[in-house]
Tab-separated table of N, CA and C in Angstrom:
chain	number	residue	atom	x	y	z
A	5	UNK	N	-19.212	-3.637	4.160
A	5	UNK	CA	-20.055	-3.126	5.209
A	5	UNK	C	-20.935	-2.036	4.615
A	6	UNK	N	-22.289	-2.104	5.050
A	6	UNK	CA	-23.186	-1.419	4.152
A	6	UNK	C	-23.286	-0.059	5.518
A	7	UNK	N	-23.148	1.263	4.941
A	7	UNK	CA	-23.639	2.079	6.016
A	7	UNK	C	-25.075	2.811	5.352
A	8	UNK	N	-25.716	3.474	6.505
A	8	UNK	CA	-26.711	3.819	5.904
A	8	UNK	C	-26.621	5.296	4.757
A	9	UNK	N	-27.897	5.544	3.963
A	9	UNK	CA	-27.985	6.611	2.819
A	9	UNK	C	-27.146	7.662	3.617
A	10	UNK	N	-27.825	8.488	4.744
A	10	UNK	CA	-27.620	9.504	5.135
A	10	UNK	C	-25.871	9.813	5.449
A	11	UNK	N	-24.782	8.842	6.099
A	11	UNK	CA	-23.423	8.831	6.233
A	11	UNK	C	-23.147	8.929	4.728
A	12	UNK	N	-23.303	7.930	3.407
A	12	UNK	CA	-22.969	7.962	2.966
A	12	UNK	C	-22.709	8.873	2.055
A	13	UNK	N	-24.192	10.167	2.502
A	13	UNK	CA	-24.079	11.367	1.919
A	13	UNK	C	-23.432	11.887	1.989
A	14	UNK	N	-23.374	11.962	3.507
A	14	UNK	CA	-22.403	13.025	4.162
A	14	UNK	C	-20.781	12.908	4.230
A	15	UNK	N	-20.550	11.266	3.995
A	15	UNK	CA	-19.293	11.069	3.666
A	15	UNK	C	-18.727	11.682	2.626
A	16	UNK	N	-19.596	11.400	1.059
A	16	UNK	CA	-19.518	12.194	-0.482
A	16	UNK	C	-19.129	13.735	-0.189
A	17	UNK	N	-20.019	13.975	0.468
A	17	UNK	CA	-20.222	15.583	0.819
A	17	UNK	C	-19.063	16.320	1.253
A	18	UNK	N	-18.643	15.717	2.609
A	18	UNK	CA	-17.016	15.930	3.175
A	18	UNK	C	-16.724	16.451	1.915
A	19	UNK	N	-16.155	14.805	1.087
A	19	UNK	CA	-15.391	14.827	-0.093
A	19	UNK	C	-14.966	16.036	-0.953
A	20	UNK	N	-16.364	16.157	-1.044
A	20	UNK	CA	-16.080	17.162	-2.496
A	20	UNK	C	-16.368	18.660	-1.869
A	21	UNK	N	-16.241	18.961	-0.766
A	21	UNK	CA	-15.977	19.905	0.201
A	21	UNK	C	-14.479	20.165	-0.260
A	22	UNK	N	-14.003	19.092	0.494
A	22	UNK	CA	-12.456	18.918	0.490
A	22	UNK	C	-11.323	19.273	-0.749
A	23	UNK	N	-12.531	18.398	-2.108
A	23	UNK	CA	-12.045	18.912	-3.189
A	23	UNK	C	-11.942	20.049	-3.887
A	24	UNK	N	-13.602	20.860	-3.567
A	24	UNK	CA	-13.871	22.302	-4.192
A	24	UNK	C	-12.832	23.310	-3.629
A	25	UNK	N	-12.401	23.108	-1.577
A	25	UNK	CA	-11.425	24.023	-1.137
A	25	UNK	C	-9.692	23.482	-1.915
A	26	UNK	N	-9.805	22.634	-2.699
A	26	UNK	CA	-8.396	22.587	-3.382
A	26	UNK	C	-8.559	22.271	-4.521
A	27	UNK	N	-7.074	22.703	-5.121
A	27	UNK	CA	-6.557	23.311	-6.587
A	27	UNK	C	-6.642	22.584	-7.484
A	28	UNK	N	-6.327	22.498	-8.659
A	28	UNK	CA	-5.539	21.676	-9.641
A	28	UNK	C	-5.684	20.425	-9.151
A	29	UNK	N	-4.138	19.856	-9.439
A	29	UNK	CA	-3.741	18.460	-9.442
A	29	UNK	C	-4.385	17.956	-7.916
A	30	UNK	N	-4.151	18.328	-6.862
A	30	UNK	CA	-4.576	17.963	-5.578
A	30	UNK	C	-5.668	17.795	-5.549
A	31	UNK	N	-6.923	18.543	-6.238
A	31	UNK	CA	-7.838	18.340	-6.560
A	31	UNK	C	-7.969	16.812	-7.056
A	32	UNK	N	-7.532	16.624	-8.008
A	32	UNK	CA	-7.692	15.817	-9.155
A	32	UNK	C	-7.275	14.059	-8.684
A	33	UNK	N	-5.967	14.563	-7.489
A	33	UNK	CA	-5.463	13.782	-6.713
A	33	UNK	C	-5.839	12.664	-5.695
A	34	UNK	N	-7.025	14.397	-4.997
A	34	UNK	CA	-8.330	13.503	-4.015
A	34	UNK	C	-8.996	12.775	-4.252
A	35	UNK	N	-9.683	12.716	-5.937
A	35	UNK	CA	-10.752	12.304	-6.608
A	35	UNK	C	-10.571	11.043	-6.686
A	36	UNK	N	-9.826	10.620	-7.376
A	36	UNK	CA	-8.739	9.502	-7.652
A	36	UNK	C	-8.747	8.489	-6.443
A	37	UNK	N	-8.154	9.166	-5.418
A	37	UNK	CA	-7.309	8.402	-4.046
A	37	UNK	C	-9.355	8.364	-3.562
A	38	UNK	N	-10.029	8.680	-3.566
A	38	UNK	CA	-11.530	8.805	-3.198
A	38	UNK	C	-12.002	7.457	-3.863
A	39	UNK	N	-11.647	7.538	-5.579
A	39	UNK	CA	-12.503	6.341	-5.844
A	39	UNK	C	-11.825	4.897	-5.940
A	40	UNK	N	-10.517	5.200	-5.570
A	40	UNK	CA	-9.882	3.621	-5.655
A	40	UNK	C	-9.974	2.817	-4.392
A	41	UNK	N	-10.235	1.621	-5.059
A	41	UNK	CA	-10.603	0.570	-3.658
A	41	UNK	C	-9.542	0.126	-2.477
A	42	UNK	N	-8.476	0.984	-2.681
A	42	UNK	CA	-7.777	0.319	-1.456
A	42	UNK	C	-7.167	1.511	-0.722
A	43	UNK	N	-7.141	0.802	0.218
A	43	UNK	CA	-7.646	1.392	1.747
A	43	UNK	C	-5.926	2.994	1.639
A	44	UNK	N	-6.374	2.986	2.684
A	44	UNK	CA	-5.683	4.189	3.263
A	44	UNK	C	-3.934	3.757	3.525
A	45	UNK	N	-3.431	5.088	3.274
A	45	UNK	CA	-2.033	5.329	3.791
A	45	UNK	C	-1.977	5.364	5.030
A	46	UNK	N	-1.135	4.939	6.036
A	46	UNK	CA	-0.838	5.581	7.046
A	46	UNK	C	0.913	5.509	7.626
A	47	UNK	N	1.315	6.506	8.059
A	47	UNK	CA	3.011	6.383	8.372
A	47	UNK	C	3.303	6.849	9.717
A	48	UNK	N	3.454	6.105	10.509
A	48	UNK	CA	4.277	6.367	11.796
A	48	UNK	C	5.214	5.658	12.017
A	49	UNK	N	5.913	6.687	12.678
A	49	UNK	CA	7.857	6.061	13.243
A	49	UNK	C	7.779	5.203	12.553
A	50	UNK	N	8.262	5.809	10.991
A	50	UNK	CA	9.038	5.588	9.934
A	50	UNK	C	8.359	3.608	9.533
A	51	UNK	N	7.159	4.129	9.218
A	51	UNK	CA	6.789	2.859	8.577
A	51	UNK	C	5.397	2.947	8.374
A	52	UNK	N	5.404	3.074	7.008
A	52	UNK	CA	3.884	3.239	6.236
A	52	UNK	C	3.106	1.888	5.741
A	53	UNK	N	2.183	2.151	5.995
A	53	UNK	CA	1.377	0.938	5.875
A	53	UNK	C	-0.119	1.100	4.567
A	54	UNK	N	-0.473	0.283	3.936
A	54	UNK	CA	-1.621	0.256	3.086
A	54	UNK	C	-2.329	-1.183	3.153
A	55	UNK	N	-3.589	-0.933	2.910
A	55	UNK	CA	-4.342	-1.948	2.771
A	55	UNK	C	-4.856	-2.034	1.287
A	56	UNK	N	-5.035	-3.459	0.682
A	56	UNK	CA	-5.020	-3.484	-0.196
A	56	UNK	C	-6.376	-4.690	-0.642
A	57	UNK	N	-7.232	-4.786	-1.304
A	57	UNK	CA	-8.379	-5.794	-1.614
A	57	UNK	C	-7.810	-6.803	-3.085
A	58	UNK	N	-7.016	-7.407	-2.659
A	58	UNK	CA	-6.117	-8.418	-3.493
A	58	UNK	C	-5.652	-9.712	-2.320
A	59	UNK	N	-5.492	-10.635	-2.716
A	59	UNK	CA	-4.732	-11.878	-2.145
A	59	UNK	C	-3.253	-11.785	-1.669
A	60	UNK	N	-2.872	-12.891	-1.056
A	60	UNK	CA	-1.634	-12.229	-0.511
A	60	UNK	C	-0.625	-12.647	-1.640
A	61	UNK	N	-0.534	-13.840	-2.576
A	61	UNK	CA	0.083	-13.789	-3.852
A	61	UNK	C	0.147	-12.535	-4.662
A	62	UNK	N	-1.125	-12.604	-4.734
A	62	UNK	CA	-0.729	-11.518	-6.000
A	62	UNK	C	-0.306	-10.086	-5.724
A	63	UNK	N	-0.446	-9.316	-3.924
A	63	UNK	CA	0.407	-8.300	-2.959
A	63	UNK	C	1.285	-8.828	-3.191
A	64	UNK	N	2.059	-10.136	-2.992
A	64	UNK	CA	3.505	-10.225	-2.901
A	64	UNK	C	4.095	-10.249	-3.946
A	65	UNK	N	3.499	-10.438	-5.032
A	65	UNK	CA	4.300	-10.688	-6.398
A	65	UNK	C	4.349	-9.229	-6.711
A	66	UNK	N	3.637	-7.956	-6.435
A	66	UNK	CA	3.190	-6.581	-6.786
A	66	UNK	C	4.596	-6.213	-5.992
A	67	UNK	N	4.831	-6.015	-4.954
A	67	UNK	CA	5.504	-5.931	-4.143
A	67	UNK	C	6.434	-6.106	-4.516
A	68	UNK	N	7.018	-7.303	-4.945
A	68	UNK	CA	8.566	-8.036	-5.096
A	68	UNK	C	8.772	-7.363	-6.539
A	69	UNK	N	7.783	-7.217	-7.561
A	69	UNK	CA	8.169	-6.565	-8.596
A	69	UNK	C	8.775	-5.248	-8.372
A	70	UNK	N	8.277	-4.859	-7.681
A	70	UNK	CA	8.238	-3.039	-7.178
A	70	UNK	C	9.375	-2.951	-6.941
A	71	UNK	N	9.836	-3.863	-5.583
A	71	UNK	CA	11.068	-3.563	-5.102
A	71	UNK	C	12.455	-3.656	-6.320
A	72	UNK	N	11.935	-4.854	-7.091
A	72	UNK	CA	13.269	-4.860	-8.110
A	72	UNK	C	13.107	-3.669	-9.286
A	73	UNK	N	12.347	-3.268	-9.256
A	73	UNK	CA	12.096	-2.159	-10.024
A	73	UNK	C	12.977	-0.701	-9.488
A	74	UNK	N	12.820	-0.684	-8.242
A	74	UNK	CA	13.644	0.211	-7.778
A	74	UNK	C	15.200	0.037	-7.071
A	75	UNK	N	15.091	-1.391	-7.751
A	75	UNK	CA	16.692	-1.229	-7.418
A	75	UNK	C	17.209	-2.181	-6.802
A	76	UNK	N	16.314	-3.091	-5.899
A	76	UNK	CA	16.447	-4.489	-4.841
A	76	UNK	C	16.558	-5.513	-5.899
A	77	UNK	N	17.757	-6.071	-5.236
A	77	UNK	CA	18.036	-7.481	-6.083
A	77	UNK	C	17.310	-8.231	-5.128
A	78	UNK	N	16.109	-8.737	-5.496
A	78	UNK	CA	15.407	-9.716	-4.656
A	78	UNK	C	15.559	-11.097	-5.466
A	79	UNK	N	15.384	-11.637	-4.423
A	79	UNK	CA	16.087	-13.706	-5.271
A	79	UNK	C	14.809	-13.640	-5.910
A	80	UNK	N	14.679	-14.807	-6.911
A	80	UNK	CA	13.356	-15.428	-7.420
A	80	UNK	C	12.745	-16.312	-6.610
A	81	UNK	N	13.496	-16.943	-5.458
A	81	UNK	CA	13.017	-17.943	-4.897
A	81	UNK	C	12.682	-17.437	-3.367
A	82	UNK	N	12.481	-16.429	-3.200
A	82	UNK	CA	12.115	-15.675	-2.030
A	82	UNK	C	10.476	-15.820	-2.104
A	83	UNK	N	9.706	-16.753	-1.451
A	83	UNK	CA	8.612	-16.679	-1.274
A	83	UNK	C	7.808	-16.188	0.131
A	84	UNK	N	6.490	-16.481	-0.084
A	84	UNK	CA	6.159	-15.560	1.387
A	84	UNK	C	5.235	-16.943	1.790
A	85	UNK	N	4.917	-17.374	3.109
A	85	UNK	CA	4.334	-18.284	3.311
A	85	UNK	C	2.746	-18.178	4.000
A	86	UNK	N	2.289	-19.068	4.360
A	86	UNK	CA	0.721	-18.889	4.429
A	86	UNK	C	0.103	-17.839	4.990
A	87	UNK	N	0.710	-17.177	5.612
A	87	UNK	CA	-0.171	-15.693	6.207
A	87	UNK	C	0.787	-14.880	5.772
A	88	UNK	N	1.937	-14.797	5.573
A	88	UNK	CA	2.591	-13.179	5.817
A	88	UNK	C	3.767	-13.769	4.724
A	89	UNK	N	5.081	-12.534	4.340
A	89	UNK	CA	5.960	-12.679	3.918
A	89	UNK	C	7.048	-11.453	4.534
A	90	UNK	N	8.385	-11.472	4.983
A	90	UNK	CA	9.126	-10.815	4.641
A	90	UNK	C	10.385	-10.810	3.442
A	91	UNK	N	10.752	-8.980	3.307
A	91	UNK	CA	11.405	-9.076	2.476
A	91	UNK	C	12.288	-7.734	3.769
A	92	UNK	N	13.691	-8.221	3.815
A	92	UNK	CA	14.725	-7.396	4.531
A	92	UNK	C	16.066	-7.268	3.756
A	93	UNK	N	16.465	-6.030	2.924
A	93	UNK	CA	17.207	-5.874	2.304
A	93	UNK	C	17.651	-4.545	2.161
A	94	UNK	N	18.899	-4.558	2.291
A	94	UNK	CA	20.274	-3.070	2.590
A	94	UNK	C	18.744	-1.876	2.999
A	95	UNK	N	18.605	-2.228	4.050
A	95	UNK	CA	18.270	-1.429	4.834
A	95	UNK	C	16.321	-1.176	4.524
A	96	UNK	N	15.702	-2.001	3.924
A	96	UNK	CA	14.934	-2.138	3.164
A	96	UNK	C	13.620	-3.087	4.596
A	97	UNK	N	12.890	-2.514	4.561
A	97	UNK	CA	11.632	-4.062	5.678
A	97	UNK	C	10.452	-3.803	5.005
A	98	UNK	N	10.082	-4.828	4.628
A	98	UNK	CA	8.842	-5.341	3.796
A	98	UNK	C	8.039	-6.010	4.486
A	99	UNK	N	6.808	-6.064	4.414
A	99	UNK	CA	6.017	-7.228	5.353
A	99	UNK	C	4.952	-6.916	4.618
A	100	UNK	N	4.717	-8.143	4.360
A	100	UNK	CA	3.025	-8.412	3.541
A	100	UNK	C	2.309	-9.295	4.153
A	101	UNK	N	1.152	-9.063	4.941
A	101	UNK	CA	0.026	-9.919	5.653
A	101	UNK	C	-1.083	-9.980	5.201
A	102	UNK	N	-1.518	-11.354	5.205
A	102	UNK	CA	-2.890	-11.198	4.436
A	102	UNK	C	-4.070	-11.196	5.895
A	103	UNK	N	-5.328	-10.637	5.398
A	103	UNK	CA	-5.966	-9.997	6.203
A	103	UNK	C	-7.368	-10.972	6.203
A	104	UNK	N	-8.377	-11.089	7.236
A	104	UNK	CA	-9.791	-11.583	6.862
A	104	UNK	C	-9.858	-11.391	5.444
A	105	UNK	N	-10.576	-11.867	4.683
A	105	UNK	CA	-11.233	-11.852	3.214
A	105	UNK	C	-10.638	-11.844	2.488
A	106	UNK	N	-10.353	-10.854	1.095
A	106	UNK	CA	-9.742	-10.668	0.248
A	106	UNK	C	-9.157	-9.833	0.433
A	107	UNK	N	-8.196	-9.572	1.552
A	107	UNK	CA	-7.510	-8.041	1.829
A	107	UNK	C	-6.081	-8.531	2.510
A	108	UNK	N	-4.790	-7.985	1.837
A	108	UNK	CA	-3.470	-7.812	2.100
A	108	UNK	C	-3.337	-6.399	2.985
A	109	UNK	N	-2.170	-6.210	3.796
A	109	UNK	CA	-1.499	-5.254	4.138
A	109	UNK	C	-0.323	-4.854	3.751
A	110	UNK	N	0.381	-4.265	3.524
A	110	UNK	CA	1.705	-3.996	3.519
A	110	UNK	C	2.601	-3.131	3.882
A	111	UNK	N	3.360	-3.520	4.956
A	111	UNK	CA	4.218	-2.393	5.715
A	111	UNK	C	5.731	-2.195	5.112
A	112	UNK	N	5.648	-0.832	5.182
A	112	UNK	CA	7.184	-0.525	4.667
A	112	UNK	C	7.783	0.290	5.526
A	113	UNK	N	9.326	0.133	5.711
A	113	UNK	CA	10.444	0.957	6.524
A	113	UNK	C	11.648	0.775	5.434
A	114	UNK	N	12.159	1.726	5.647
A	114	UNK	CA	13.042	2.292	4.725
A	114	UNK	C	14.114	2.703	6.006
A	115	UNK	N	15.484	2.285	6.052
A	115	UNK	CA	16.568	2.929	7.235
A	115	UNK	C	15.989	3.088	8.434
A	116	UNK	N	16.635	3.563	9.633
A	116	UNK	CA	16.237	3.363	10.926
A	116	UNK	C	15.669	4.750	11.221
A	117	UNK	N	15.831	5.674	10.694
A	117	UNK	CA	15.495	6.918	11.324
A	117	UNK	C	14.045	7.364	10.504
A	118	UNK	N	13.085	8.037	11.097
A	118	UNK	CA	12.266	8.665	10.214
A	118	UNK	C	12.595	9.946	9.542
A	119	UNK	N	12.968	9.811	8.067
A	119	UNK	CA	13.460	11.318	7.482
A	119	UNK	C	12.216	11.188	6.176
A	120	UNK	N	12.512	12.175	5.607
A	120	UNK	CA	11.436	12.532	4.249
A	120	UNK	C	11.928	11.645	3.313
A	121	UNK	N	13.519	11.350	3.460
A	121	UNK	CA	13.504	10.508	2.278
A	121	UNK	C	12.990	9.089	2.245
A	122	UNK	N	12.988	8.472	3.604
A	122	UNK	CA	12.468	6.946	4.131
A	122	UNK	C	10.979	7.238	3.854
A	123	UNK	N	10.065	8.377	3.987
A	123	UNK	CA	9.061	7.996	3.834
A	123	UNK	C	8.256	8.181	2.149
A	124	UNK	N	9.256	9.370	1.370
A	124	UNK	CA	9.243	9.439	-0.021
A	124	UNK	C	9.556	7.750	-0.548
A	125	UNK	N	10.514	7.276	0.048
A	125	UNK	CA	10.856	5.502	-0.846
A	125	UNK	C	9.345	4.909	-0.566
A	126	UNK	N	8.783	4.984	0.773
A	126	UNK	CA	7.627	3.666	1.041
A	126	UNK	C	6.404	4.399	0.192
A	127	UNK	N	6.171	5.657	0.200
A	127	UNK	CA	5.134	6.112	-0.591
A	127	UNK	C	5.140	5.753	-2.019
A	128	UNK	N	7.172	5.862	-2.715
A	128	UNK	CA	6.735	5.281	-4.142
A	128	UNK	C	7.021	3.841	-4.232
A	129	UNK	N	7.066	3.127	-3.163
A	129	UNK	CA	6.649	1.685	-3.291
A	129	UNK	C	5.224	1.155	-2.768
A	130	UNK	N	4.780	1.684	-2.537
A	130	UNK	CA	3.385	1.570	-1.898
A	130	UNK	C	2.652	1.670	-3.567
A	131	UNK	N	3.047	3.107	-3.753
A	131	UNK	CA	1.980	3.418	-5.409
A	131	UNK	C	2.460	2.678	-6.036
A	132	UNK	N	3.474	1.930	-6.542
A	132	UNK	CA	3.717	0.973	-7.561
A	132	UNK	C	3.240	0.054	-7.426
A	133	UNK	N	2.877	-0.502	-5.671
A	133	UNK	CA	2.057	-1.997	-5.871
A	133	UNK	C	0.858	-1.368	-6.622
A	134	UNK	N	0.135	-0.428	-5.581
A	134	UNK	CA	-1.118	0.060	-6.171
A	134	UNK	C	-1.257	-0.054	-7.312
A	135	UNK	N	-0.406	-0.009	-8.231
A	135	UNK	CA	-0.709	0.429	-9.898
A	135	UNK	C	-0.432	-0.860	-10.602
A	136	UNK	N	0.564	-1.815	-9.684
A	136	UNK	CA	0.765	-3.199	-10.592
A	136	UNK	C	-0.817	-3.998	-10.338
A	137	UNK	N	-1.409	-3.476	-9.042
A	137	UNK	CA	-2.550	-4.408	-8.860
A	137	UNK	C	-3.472	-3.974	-9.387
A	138	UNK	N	-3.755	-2.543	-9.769
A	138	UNK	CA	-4.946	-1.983	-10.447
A	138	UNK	C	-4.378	-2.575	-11.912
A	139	UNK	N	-3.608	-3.102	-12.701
A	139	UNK	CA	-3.599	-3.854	-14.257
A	139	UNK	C	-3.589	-5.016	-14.130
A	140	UNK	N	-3.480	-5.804	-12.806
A	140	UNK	CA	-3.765	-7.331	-12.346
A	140	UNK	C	-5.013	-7.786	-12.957
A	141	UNK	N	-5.403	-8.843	-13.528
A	141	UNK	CA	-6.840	-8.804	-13.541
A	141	UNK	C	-6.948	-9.496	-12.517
A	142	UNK	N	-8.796	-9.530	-12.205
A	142	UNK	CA	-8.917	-9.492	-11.234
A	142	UNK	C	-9.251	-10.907	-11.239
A	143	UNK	N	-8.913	-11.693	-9.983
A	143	UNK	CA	-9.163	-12.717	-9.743
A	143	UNK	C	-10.187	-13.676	-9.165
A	144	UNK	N	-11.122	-14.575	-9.635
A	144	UNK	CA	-12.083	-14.930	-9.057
A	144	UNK	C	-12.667	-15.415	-7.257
């Protein structure tokens, strides 16, 4: 979606507003989370969500890596089918939907209650897809 010059100024502008009133790493943090192409965090009652500009294969394979990375014995033969996939494990909810175009979602819940630690797990499974899909190449 194309917006016009003037938002897009003022969008930049925000930005580095935002950045000049903060430090160091947070700084450095914004910049980063500013220029990468996929979409926004968001977490309510204990389930964070990201959007992502990848297919729903290659979200789910990012995903399923992630999770065994941190610890989920996920089967090999656990696939996800034409729109969506779950993954539900010791206390674990996964859901990967693919979206109009070239865009996945992926929701995470971690245990039933919302605490810091349920939302610390979906944040560092969220950044690990992020980072398996930013060395993905990219697909035609």
């Amino acid at each position: 979606m194309c917006f016009p010059k003037s938002i897009q100024n003022l969008g930049f502008a925000a930005l580095m507003a935002i950045a000049l009133a903060t430090s160091g790493c947070a700084a450095a943090a914004l910049a980063v989370g500013a220029a990468a192409t996929y979409g926004t965090v968001s977490y309510v009652k204990n389930e964070m969500t990201r959007e992502y500009h990848a297919g729903l294969g290659e979200t789910w394979n990012a995903t399923v890596a992630e999770m065994q990375e941190m610890g989920y014995e996920i089967s090999k033969q656990l696939s996800h089918g034409p729109t969506d996939g779950l993954i539900e494990i010791s206390g674990a909810w996964v859901k990967v939907e693919k979206l109009p175009g070239n865009l996945t979602r992926v929701r995470v819940r971690f245990g039933t209650f919302e605490t810091t630690s349920s939302q610390r797990k979906a944040e560092l499974l969220l950044m690990g897809v992020t980072a398996r899909l930013e060395k993905a190449p990219e697909s035609a």
